[in-house]
Coordinates of C-alpha atoms in Angstrom, one line a residue:
M1 CA 132.5 165.1 -38.6
T2 CA 131.4 166.3 -35.4
Q3 CA 128.2 166.3 -33.6
T4 CA 126.7 169.5 -32.2
T5 CA 124.0 170.2 -29.7
D6 CA 122.0 172.8 -29.2
H7 CA 121.9 173.5 -25.4
G8 CA 119.0 175.5 -23.8
P9 CA 119.4 178.0 -21.1
A10 CA 120.4 176.6 -17.8
L11 CA 117.4 176.1 -15.3
P12 CA 117.8 178.1 -12.0
Q13 CA 118.8 176.0 -9.2
T14 CA 117.2 176.5 -6.0
P15 CA 119.6 176.1 -3.0
E16 CA 119.2 173.3 -0.9
P17 CA 118.2 173.7 2.6
P18 CA 121.0 173.0 5.1
V19 CA 120.8 169.4 6.8
L20 CA 120.0 170.0 10.4
V21 CA 121.8 167.8 13.1
Q22 CA 119.6 165.3 14.5
G23 CA 118.8 165.6 18.3
G24 CA 118.7 169.3 18.5
R25 CA 119.0 170.5 22.2
R26 CA 120.4 167.0 23.1
A27 CA 123.1 167.3 20.5
A28 CA 123.9 171.0 21.7
L29 CA 124.0 169.5 25.2
M30 CA 126.4 166.8 24.3
A31 CA 128.5 169.1 22.3
C32 CA 129.1 171.3 25.6
L33 CA 129.9 168.3 27.6
V34 CA 132.6 167.5 25.2
R35 CA 133.8 171.0 25.2
G36 CA 133.7 170.9 29.0
A37 CA 135.7 167.8 29.2
T38 CA 138.3 168.8 26.7
A39 CA 138.9 172.0 28.4
A40 CA 139.6 170.1 31.7
G41 CA 141.8 167.5 29.8
L42 CA 143.8 170.3 28.4
G43 CA 144.5 172.0 31.7
L44 CA 145.5 168.7 33.4
G45 CA 147.7 167.6 30.7
A46 CA 149.5 171.0 30.4
L47 CA 150.4 170.3 34.3
T48 CA 151.1 166.7 33.8
V49 CA 153.6 167.5 31.1
L50 CA 155.4 170.0 33.4
V51 CA 155.8 167.7 36.3
M52 CA 156.8 164.7 34.3
M53 CA 159.7 166.9 32.7
V54 CA 160.9 167.9 36.0
W55 CA 160.6 164.4 37.3
I56 CA 162.4 162.9 34.5
S57 CA 165.3 165.4 35.0
S58 CA 165.5 164.9 38.7
P59 CA 168.2 162.4 40.2
Y60 CA 165.6 161.5 42.9
H61 CA 163.0 158.7 41.5
D62 CA 161.9 157.3 44.6
S63 CA 158.3 157.7 44.1
G64 CA 158.1 156.5 40.6
P65 CA 156.1 157.8 37.7
R66 CA 152.8 157.3 39.5
G67 CA 153.8 159.5 42.3
A68 CA 154.6 162.1 39.7
L69 CA 151.3 161.7 38.1
H70 CA 149.5 162.0 41.8
V71 CA 151.4 165.3 42.2
A72 CA 150.2 166.5 38.9
A73 CA 146.5 165.8 39.6
S74 CA 147.1 167.6 43.0
L75 CA 148.4 170.9 41.5
W76 CA 145.6 170.8 39.0
L77 CA 143.3 170.7 41.8
L78 CA 145.1 173.2 43.9
A79 CA 144.7 175.7 40.6
H80 CA 141.2 175.6 41.3
G81 CA 141.6 176.7 45.0
T82 CA 141.3 173.2 46.7
E83 CA 143.3 172.9 49.7
L84 CA 145.9 170.0 49.6
V85 CA 147.0 167.7 52.7
R86 CA 150.4 166.5 53.0
S87 CA 150.8 163.4 54.8
D88 CA 154.5 162.6 54.7
T89 CA 155.7 165.2 57.3
L90 CA 158.5 164.8 59.8
Y91 CA 156.2 164.6 62.8
G92 CA 153.8 162.2 61.1
T93 CA 150.7 164.3 61.4
A94 CA 148.7 165.7 58.3
A95 CA 149.7 169.4 57.3
P96 CA 147.3 171.3 55.0
V97 CA 148.6 173.5 52.1
G98 CA 146.2 176.3 51.1
L99 CA 148.4 179.1 49.8
V100 CA 147.0 178.9 46.1
P101 CA 149.2 180.5 43.2
L102 CA 146.9 182.9 41.9
L103 CA 148.9 182.9 38.4
L104 CA 147.9 179.2 38.1
V105 CA 144.3 179.7 38.6
A106 CA 144.3 181.7 35.3
L107 CA 144.9 178.4 33.1
P108 CA 141.7 176.4 34.1
A109 CA 139.4 179.6 34.1
W110 CA 140.7 180.8 30.6
L111 CA 140.1 177.5 29.4
I112 CA 136.5 177.1 30.8
H113 CA 135.7 180.5 29.8
R114 CA 136.6 180.2 26.0
A115 CA 134.9 176.5 25.9
T116 CA 131.6 178.3 27.0
R117 CA 132.1 181.4 24.4
D118 CA 132.7 179.1 21.6
A119 CA 130.0 176.9 22.2
L120 CA 127.4 179.9 22.0
V121 CA 129.2 181.1 18.9
P122 CA 127.3 179.9 15.7
D123 CA 129.0 178.6 12.7
G124 CA 127.2 180.3 9.9
T125 CA 125.9 177.3 8.3
G126 CA 123.1 176.4 10.4
L127 CA 124.4 172.6 10.6
R128 CA 125.4 172.9 14.3
P129 CA 122.7 173.5 16.9
T130 CA 123.4 176.4 19.1
P131 CA 122.4 175.7 22.7
S132 CA 121.0 178.2 25.2
P133 CA 122.9 180.3 27.6
R134 CA 121.7 178.3 30.6
A135 CA 122.3 174.8 28.6
A136 CA 125.9 176.0 28.0
V137 CA 126.7 176.6 31.6
C138 CA 125.4 173.5 32.7
G139 CA 126.8 171.3 29.8
V140 CA 130.5 172.8 30.2
G141 CA 130.3 172.8 33.8
L142 CA 129.1 169.4 34.2
G143 CA 131.8 167.9 31.4
Y144 CA 134.7 169.9 33.2
L145 CA 133.3 168.4 36.8
L146 CA 133.3 165.0 35.4
V147 CA 137.1 165.1 34.9
G148 CA 137.6 167.1 38.0
T149 CA 135.9 164.2 39.9
A150 CA 137.9 161.6 38.4
A151 CA 141.3 163.6 38.9
A152 CA 140.3 163.9 42.5
V153 CA 139.6 160.2 42.9
Y154 CA 143.1 159.5 41.4
A155 CA 145.0 162.2 43.4
A156 CA 143.3 160.8 46.8
G157 CA 146.1 158.1 47.1
G158 CA 148.9 160.2 46.6
P159 CA 151.3 161.8 48.9
I160 CA 149.6 165.2 48.5
A161 CA 145.9 164.5 48.3
P162 CA 143.1 167.0 48.0
G163 CA 140.6 167.9 50.8
A164 CA 137.3 166.2 50.0
L165 CA 135.1 169.1 51.2
S166 CA 137.4 171.7 49.8
A167 CA 137.4 169.8 46.3
A168 CA 133.5 169.7 46.5
C169 CA 133.1 173.4 47.1
R170 CA 135.7 175.0 45.1
L171 CA 135.9 173.1 41.9
P172 CA 132.3 173.7 41.0
L173 CA 132.6 177.3 42.1
V174 CA 135.5 178.0 39.4
A175 CA 134.0 175.8 36.8
L176 CA 130.4 177.6 36.8
G177 CA 131.8 181.2 37.3
A178 CA 134.2 180.7 34.6
A179 CA 131.3 179.3 32.4
A180 CA 129.4 182.3 33.2
T181 CA 131.7 184.8 32.1
G182 CA 132.0 182.9 28.8
V183 CA 128.3 183.1 28.2
W184 CA 128.5 187.0 29.0
A185 CA 131.5 187.4 26.8
A186 CA 129.5 185.5 23.7
N187 CA 126.5 187.8 24.2
G188 CA 129.0 190.8 23.7
R189 CA 129.3 191.6 27.3
P190 CA 125.8 193.4 27.8
V191 CA 124.4 194.7 31.1
G192 CA 121.0 193.8 30.6
P193 CA 117.9 194.4 32.8
P194 CA 117.4 192.2 35.8
P195 CA 114.8 189.1 35.6
R196 CA 111.4 189.8 36.1
R197 CA 110.9 187.3 38.8
L198 CA 112.5 189.7 41.2
P199 CA 110.3 192.0 43.3
A200 CA 109.8 195.5 42.1
R201 CA 111.5 197.0 45.1
L202 CA 114.7 195.2 43.9
R203 CA 114.1 195.3 40.2
E204 CA 113.8 199.2 39.7
P205 CA 117.0 200.1 41.4
L206 CA 118.7 197.6 39.3
L207 CA 117.1 198.8 36.2
R208 CA 118.5 202.4 37.1
A209 CA 121.9 200.9 37.9
A210 CA 121.9 199.1 34.4
L211 CA 121.7 202.7 32.6
P212 CA 124.8 204.0 31.0
G213 CA 126.4 206.9 32.9
S214 CA 124.7 205.8 36.0
R215 CA 126.0 205.8 39.5
V216 CA 127.1 202.1 39.6
E217 CA 128.7 202.4 36.4
T218 CA 130.7 205.4 37.6
A219 CA 131.7 203.7 40.8
A220 CA 132.5 200.2 39.2
R221 CA 134.9 202.2 37.0
A222 CA 136.5 204.1 39.8
A223 CA 136.8 200.9 42.0
T224 CA 138.5 198.9 38.9
A225 CA 141.0 202.0 38.8
A226 CA 141.7 202.0 42.6
T227 CA 142.0 198.2 42.7
A228 CA 144.3 198.1 39.6
V229 CA 146.3 200.9 41.1
L230 CA 146.8 199.1 44.6
V231 CA 147.7 195.7 43.0
G232 CA 150.1 197.4 40.4
G233 CA 151.7 199.5 43.2
G234 CA 152.3 196.2 45.3
A235 CA 153.8 194.5 42.4
L236 CA 156.2 197.6 42.1
L237 CA 157.1 197.3 45.8
V238 CA 158.0 193.8 45.4
A239 CA 160.1 194.4 42.5
T240 CA 161.8 197.1 44.5
A241 CA 162.5 194.8 47.6
L242 CA 163.8 192.1 45.2
V243 CA 166.3 194.5 43.9
W244 CA 167.2 195.8 47.3
H245 CA 167.5 192.4 48.6
A246 CA 169.2 190.9 45.6
D247 CA 172.0 188.9 47.6
A248 CA 169.7 187.3 50.0
T249 CA 167.1 186.6 47.2
Q250 CA 170.2 184.9 45.3
D251 CA 171.5 183.1 48.2
S252 CA 168.0 181.4 49.1
F253 CA 167.3 180.5 45.4
L254 CA 170.7 178.6 45.3
H255 CA 170.7 176.9 48.5
L256 CA 167.2 175.8 47.9
A257 CA 168.1 173.7 44.9
R258 CA 171.4 172.2 43.7
I259 CA 170.5 170.9 40.3
W260 CA 168.9 172.8 37.3
S261 CA 165.8 170.9 37.4
G262 CA 165.1 171.7 41.0
R263 CA 166.0 175.4 40.3
L264 CA 163.6 175.5 37.3
A265 CA 160.6 174.0 39.6
V266 CA 161.5 176.8 42.2
L267 CA 161.7 179.5 39.5
L268 CA 158.2 178.4 38.1
L269 CA 156.7 178.2 41.4
G270 CA 158.1 181.8 42.5
I271 CA 156.6 183.1 38.9
A272 CA 153.0 181.5 39.8
L273 CA 153.3 183.1 43.2
V274 CA 153.9 186.7 42.0
P275 CA 150.5 188.0 41.9
N276 CA 150.0 186.6 45.7
A277 CA 153.2 188.8 46.5
A278 CA 151.7 191.8 44.9
V279 CA 148.6 191.4 46.9
W280 CA 150.6 191.0 50.1
A281 CA 152.6 194.2 49.3
A282 CA 149.3 196.0 48.6
A283 CA 148.0 195.0 52.2
Y284 CA 151.3 196.1 53.5
G285 CA 151.0 199.4 52.2
L286 CA 147.5 199.8 53.4
G287 CA 148.5 199.3 57.2
P288 CA 147.2 195.9 58.4
G289 CA 150.2 194.1 56.8
F290 CA 150.2 190.2 56.3
A291 CA 151.0 187.5 58.6
L292 CA 154.4 185.3 58.5
G293 CA 153.0 182.6 60.9
T294 CA 150.6 182.8 63.9
G295 CA 153.1 184.7 65.9
A296 CA 154.2 187.5 63.6
T297 CA 152.9 190.4 61.5
A298 CA 154.8 192.8 59.1
T299 CA 153.6 196.3 58.9
P300 CA 155.3 199.4 57.7
L301 CA 155.7 200.6 61.2
A302 CA 157.4 197.5 62.4
L303 CA 157.9 193.7 62.0
S304 CA 156.6 192.1 65.4
G305 CA 156.9 188.4 66.5
D306 CA 158.9 185.6 65.5
P307 CA 158.3 185.1 61.8
A308 CA 158.3 181.2 60.5
L309 CA 159.9 182.2 57.4
P310 CA 160.2 179.0 55.0
A311 CA 163.3 178.9 52.7
F312 CA 162.2 180.8 49.5
P313 CA 163.2 183.6 47.4
L314 CA 160.0 185.6 47.7
V315 CA 160.2 185.5 51.5
A316 CA 163.7 186.7 51.7
V317 CA 162.5 190.2 50.7
V318 CA 160.6 190.5 53.9
P319 CA 161.9 193.5 56.1
A320 CA 164.1 192.7 59.1
Q321 CA 162.7 192.6 62.7
G322 CA 162.4 195.9 64.7
P323 CA 160.7 199.2 63.7
G324 CA 160.2 200.3 60.3
T325 CA 162.3 202.9 58.3
P326 CA 161.3 205.9 56.4
L327 CA 161.8 203.7 53.4
N328 CA 159.2 201.3 54.8
W329 CA 156.8 204.2 55.4
S330 CA 157.0 205.3 52.0
S331 CA 154.7 202.2 51.0
V332 CA 151.8 204.5 51.9
L333 CA 152.1 206.1 48.5
V334 CA 150.2 203.3 47.2
P335 CA 146.9 203.6 49.1
V336 CA 147.2 207.4 48.5
A337 CA 147.6 206.7 44.8
A338 CA 144.6 204.5 44.9
G339 CA 142.5 207.1 46.8
L340 CA 143.4 209.7 44.1
A341 CA 142.1 207.3 41.5
V342 CA 138.9 207.3 43.1
A343 CA 138.7 210.7 43.3
V344 CA 139.6 211.4 39.4
F345 CA 137.1 208.5 38.2
G346 CA 134.5 209.2 40.8
A347 CA 134.0 212.7 39.6
A348 CA 133.4 211.4 35.9
R349 CA 130.1 212.8 35.9
G350 CA 131.2 216.4 36.4
D351 CA 129.2 219.4 37.4
T352 CA 126.2 217.7 35.4
V353 CA 125.3 216.4 39.0
R354 CA 124.9 217.7 42.4
R355 CA 127.7 217.7 44.7
R356 CA 126.2 215.2 47.1
D357 CA 125.9 212.8 44.2
T358 CA 129.5 213.0 43.4
A359 CA 130.3 212.4 46.8
A360 CA 128.1 209.2 47.0
D361 CA 129.7 208.1 43.6
A362 CA 133.1 208.3 45.4
L363 CA 132.2 206.4 48.4
L364 CA 130.2 203.7 46.4
A365 CA 133.5 203.2 44.5
A366 CA 135.5 203.0 47.6
A367 CA 133.1 200.4 49.0
F368 CA 133.3 198.5 45.7
C369 CA 137.3 198.9 45.9
A370 CA 137.3 197.5 49.6
V371 CA 135.4 194.2 48.5
A372 CA 137.6 193.5 45.8
V373 CA 140.7 193.9 48.0
A374 CA 139.1 191.6 50.4
V375 CA 138.5 188.9 48.0
L376 CA 141.8 189.1 46.6
A377 CA 143.6 189.1 50.3
A378 CA 141.3 185.9 51.2
A379 CA 142.4 184.1 47.9
A380 CA 146.2 185.3 48.0
G381 CA 147.0 183.8 51.6
G382 CA 146.3 180.4 53.3
P383 CA 148.2 178.0 55.6
L384 CA 151.4 176.0 54.7
G385 CA 151.2 173.5 57.7
T386 CA 150.3 173.3 61.3
G387 CA 151.0 175.3 64.4
R388 CA 153.2 178.3 63.4
L389 CA 152.5 177.9 59.7
A390 CA 148.8 177.7 59.9
E391 CA 148.4 181.4 58.9
F392 CA 150.2 183.0 56.1
G393 CA 149.3 186.2 54.0
P394 CA 146.8 189.2 54.5
V395 CA 143.6 188.9 56.9
W396 CA 140.9 189.8 54.3
W397 CA 138.8 191.4 56.6
S398 CA 141.3 193.8 58.0
A399 CA 142.7 194.6 54.5
G400 CA 139.2 195.3 53.2
A401 CA 138.4 197.8 56.1
A402 CA 141.9 199.6 55.2
A403 CA 141.0 200.0 51.6
L404 CA 137.8 201.3 52.6
L405 CA 139.2 204.1 55.0
W406 CA 142.0 205.0 52.5
T407 CA 140.0 205.3 49.2
A408 CA 136.9 207.0 51.1
G409 CA 139.1 209.3 52.9
I410 CA 141.1 210.8 50.2
G411 CA 138.3 209.7 47.2
V412 CA 135.4 211.6 48.5
P413 CA 136.8 214.9 49.2
G414 CA 139.4 214.6 46.1
A415 CA 135.9 214.0 44.0
L416 CA 134.4 217.3 45.0
V417 CA 137.8 219.0 44.3
V418 CA 138.1 217.4 41.0
R419 CA 134.5 218.2 40.1
E420 CA 135.0 222.0 41.2
W421 CA 138.2 222.4 39.3
R422 CA 136.7 220.8 36.0
G423 CA 133.7 223.1 36.3
R424 CA 136.0 226.0 37.1
G425 CA 138.0 225.2 33.9
T426 CA 135.1 224.7 31.7
G427 CA 133.6 228.2 32.9
L428 CA 137.0 229.8 32.3
M429 CA 137.2 228.3 28.8
A430 CA 134.0 229.7 27.8
V431 CA 134.6 233.1 29.1
V432 CA 138.1 233.3 27.3
R433 CA 136.3 232.2 24.1
A434 CA 133.7 234.6 24.2
R435 CA 136.1 237.4 24.9
A436 CA 138.1 236.5 22.2
A437 CA 135.4 236.1 19.9
A438 CA 134.2 239.8 21.0
E439 CA 137.7 241.3 20.3
A440 CA 138.5 239.5 17.2
P441 CA 138.6 241.8 14.0
E442 CA 136.3 241.8 11.3
P443 CA 137.9 239.5 8.4
Q444 CA 139.0 241.9 5.4
P445 CA 138.7 240.7 2.0
P446 CA 142.1 239.9 0.2
L447 CA 143.8 242.5 -2.0
P448 CA 143.7 242.2 -5.8
A449 CA 146.8 240.2 -7.4
P450 CA 149.5 242.3 -8.8
V451 CA 149.4 243.4 -12.3
P452 CA 151.9 241.6 -14.7
A453 CA 154.5 243.8 -16.3
G454 CA 153.7 244.7 -19.9
A455 CA 150.0 244.4 -19.3
T456 CA 147.4 247.1 -20.2
A457 CA 146.4 249.1 -17.1
R458 CA 142.6 249.0 -16.7
A459 CA 140.3 250.5 -13.9
A460 CA 140.1 249.0 -10.7
P461 CA 136.8 247.5 -9.7
A462 CA 134.4 249.6 -8.0
G463 CA 134.2 249.2 -4.2
P464 CA 135.8 251.0 -1.1
T465 CA 138.6 248.4 -1.0
A466 CA 139.8 248.2 -4.6
P467 CA 143.3 249.9 -4.7
E468 CA 144.1 252.4 -7.5
T469 CA 146.7 251.4 -10.1
V470 CA 149.9 253.8 -9.5
R471 CA 152.2 254.4 -12.4
K472 CA 155.9 255.4 -12.2
P473 CA 157.6 257.3 -15.3
T474 CA 160.4 255.2 -17.0
G475 CA 162.8 255.5 -19.9
R476 CA 160.5 253.5 -22.1
G477 CA 157.1 255.1 -20.7
T478 CA 155.1 254.3 -17.7
A479 CA 155.1 251.0 -15.9
P480 CA 152.4 250.0 -13.5
L481 CA 153.8 249.7 -9.8
R482 CA 153.5 246.4 -8.1
A483 CA 150.3 246.1 -5.9
P484 CA 150.9 245.0 -2.6
K485 CA 151.0 241.6 -1.6
A486 CA 147.9 240.0 -0.5
P487 CA 147.5 239.0 3.3
A488 CA 148.5 235.7 4.6
Q489 CA 145.1 234.6 5.2
A490 CA 144.1 234.6 1.3
K491 CA 144.0 231.6 -0.3
A492 CA 145.6 230.6 -3.5
L493 CA 142.2 229.9 -5.2
D494 CA 141.2 233.4 -4.3
V495 CA 144.1 235.1 -6.2
L496 CA 143.5 232.8 -9.0
D497 CA 139.7 233.8 -9.1
T498 CA 140.9 237.5 -9.2
L499 CA 143.3 237.0 -12.2
D500 CA 140.9 235.3 -14.1
A501 CA 138.1 238.0 -13.7
E502 CA 140.5 241.1 -14.4
A503 CA 141.8 239.1 -17.5
E504 CA 140.5 240.0 -21.1
P505 CA 140.7 238.0 -24.4
Y506 CA 143.6 239.0 -26.6
D507 CA 145.5 241.2 -24.1
Y508 CA 148.7 240.6 -26.1
L509 CA 147.3 242.3 -29.2
P510 CA 148.4 245.8 -30.0
P511 CA 145.4 248.3 -30.0
D512 CA 143.7 249.5 -32.9
G513 CA 145.2 251.9 -35.3
W514 CA 148.7 251.7 -34.1
T515 CA 151.2 252.6 -36.8
G516 CA 154.4 251.2 -35.2
R517 CA 156.1 254.2 -34.4
R518 CA 157.0 254.6 -30.7
T519 CA 155.8 258.0 -29.1
A520 CA 156.5 259.5 -25.8
T521 CA 152.8 259.7 -24.8
E522 CA 152.3 255.8 -25.3
S523 CA 152.4 254.0 -22.1
T524 CA 153.0 250.6 -23.6
P525 CA 156.1 249.3 -25.0
A526 CA 156.4 249.2 -28.9
A527 CA 155.4 246.2 -30.8
F528 CA 155.0 245.3 -34.5
P529 CA 152.0 246.1 -36.3
V530 CA 149.4 243.6 -37.3
T531 CA 148.1 243.6 -40.7
S532 CA 144.8 242.5 -42.2
V533 CA 144.8 239.2 -43.3
N534 CA 142.8 240.0 -46.6
S535 CA 145.4 243.1 -47.2
V536 CA 147.8 242.5 -50.2
D537 CA 150.9 244.7 -51.2
P538 CA 150.1 246.3 -54.8
A539 CA 154.1 246.5 -55.2
R540 CA 154.2 242.7 -54.6
P541 CA 151.3 241.0 -55.7
W542 CA 152.9 237.7 -56.0
A543 CA 153.7 237.7 -52.3
A544 CA 151.8 235.8 -49.6
P545 CA 149.7 237.7 -47.3
P546 CA 151.2 238.3 -43.9
S547 CA 150.2 236.2 -41.0
P548 CA 147.6 237.5 -38.5
W549 CA 149.4 236.5 -35.6
P550 CA 152.2 238.8 -33.9
S551 CA 155.8 237.7 -34.0
A552 CA 158.2 238.0 -31.5
P553 CA 159.9 241.9 -31.2
S554 CA 163.2 242.4 -33.0
P555 CA 166.1 243.3 -30.9
A556 CA 166.6 247.2 -30.2
R557 CA 168.7 249.1 -32.6
P558 CA 171.6 250.9 -31.6
P559 CA 170.8 254.7 -31.1
D560 CA 173.2 256.2 -33.8
R561 CA 171.0 254.5 -36.5
P562 CA 168.1 256.3 -38.0
E563 CA 164.9 254.5 -37.6
P564 CA 163.3 253.0 -40.6
A565 CA 160.4 254.6 -42.2
A566 CA 156.9 253.3 -41.9
D567 CA 154.9 251.6 -44.3
G568 CA 153.0 255.0 -45.3
D569 CA 156.3 256.9 -45.8
R570 CA 157.9 254.3 -48.0
P571 CA 158.5 255.3 -51.6
E572 CA 156.9 253.4 -54.6
S573 CA 159.2 251.6 -56.7

């Protein structure tokens, strides 16, 4: 025995509102602080693991693990542009180290950028409060700076200590700048209007610059392309020099470190300095060159002075002393290519603007490119010590001025030429299209499809283009000639429609009153007669009536036999 219960319809359940996190803005700010501290810990931990691996594999353990940790903290601060001070020198005086590997800067900048961007992305459930952009920048930056300050205090007692003033200026600049780019990426990378606090004289030009297709946007794209060409061309020059001086590079790499752990450290340092070498080579192609100490400068024309070259593989590719060769002079192709990039991208608005506006776009792009080159040159160089080692790399103001001269001198007239060429090409294409449209013949209607063999000839449809049916005599009568083929432009559907329009029902049946005899006047081949359905043979009343459907024709009889008599001539039995 079972007991059943009648359940009624289920009541509609209203969704419960999400439980909000207590604290609101304070909780969001604390989450940003944690994200910033986590980003700093990840970068510091990655460099610490790398340094500890090299220290463990090295046979020299004089400094101990504490010294390795000090070096890791100092390298992490160097990645933010902080200048280090080396105290254990041969002469007993402190030597600054300010040459920052640009590839090493990418690690902390990417971590801060990602932490800020993820803090502003909502989770979709509404359980986590989302901070404002200003709170995200301040929270992530403050959390990052707390860990950075602790690392700077810890590294101050090591053999390579960070400079206090340099750390106080460079570390917040990198942290807040990368956090601002994270906010911009989280909002979809917009180019919004300027703040309303600005005066009207500044706000109106900024509003015009933010419009799509404006002069500032065109110039920014052209400057980006020119800067990329300069840096990429510099990297190509470095790669060519490494291949050209392969023996000297290999000897420097092998003699600098005897064991595999030291060679690994040299290799990693060389990879981190590749962007610096690309910027140096770009400045070399621009003309001012770069400094190899306080008393030597390398330019395409000559290497003057007495260079203070440290033993390093990338330094082994520096040209020899004396005047330059045609191979050195060929490096000027890099700024020429950058000027052509400004010309092509600076004339992006085409002939829709005036010539002076195109020239102004190219000139503004050259100015932007010069600023970018000056910033890269300032970041790629720095001191490696005191005395002759106090200056290494390109001079930022001379590199920027040379970039302005090259890109403006080639880009401005080149942009005008590109503008005229594009306008000429557009007008020429319009003339060609108009002439082709005027000379094109009128489209002809497709010809009717050919009549199938054995079908009854019919009258052609009325119209000037309907062809007449032509017949030719044959042994069995007249057969229609095959109609000419339709032109290639006719579609298959048009041919099928023509066949359907010409076809009639029951085309295969013989005409009425046909007796079955073949005569010379008939134009269609012989076939069997069609008997009425209700007709009955009086001689054989028991026989079934014949089928109303035609049967297949019988094979042809030989000519010597007489033709059988028709039904009307058959004698009665």
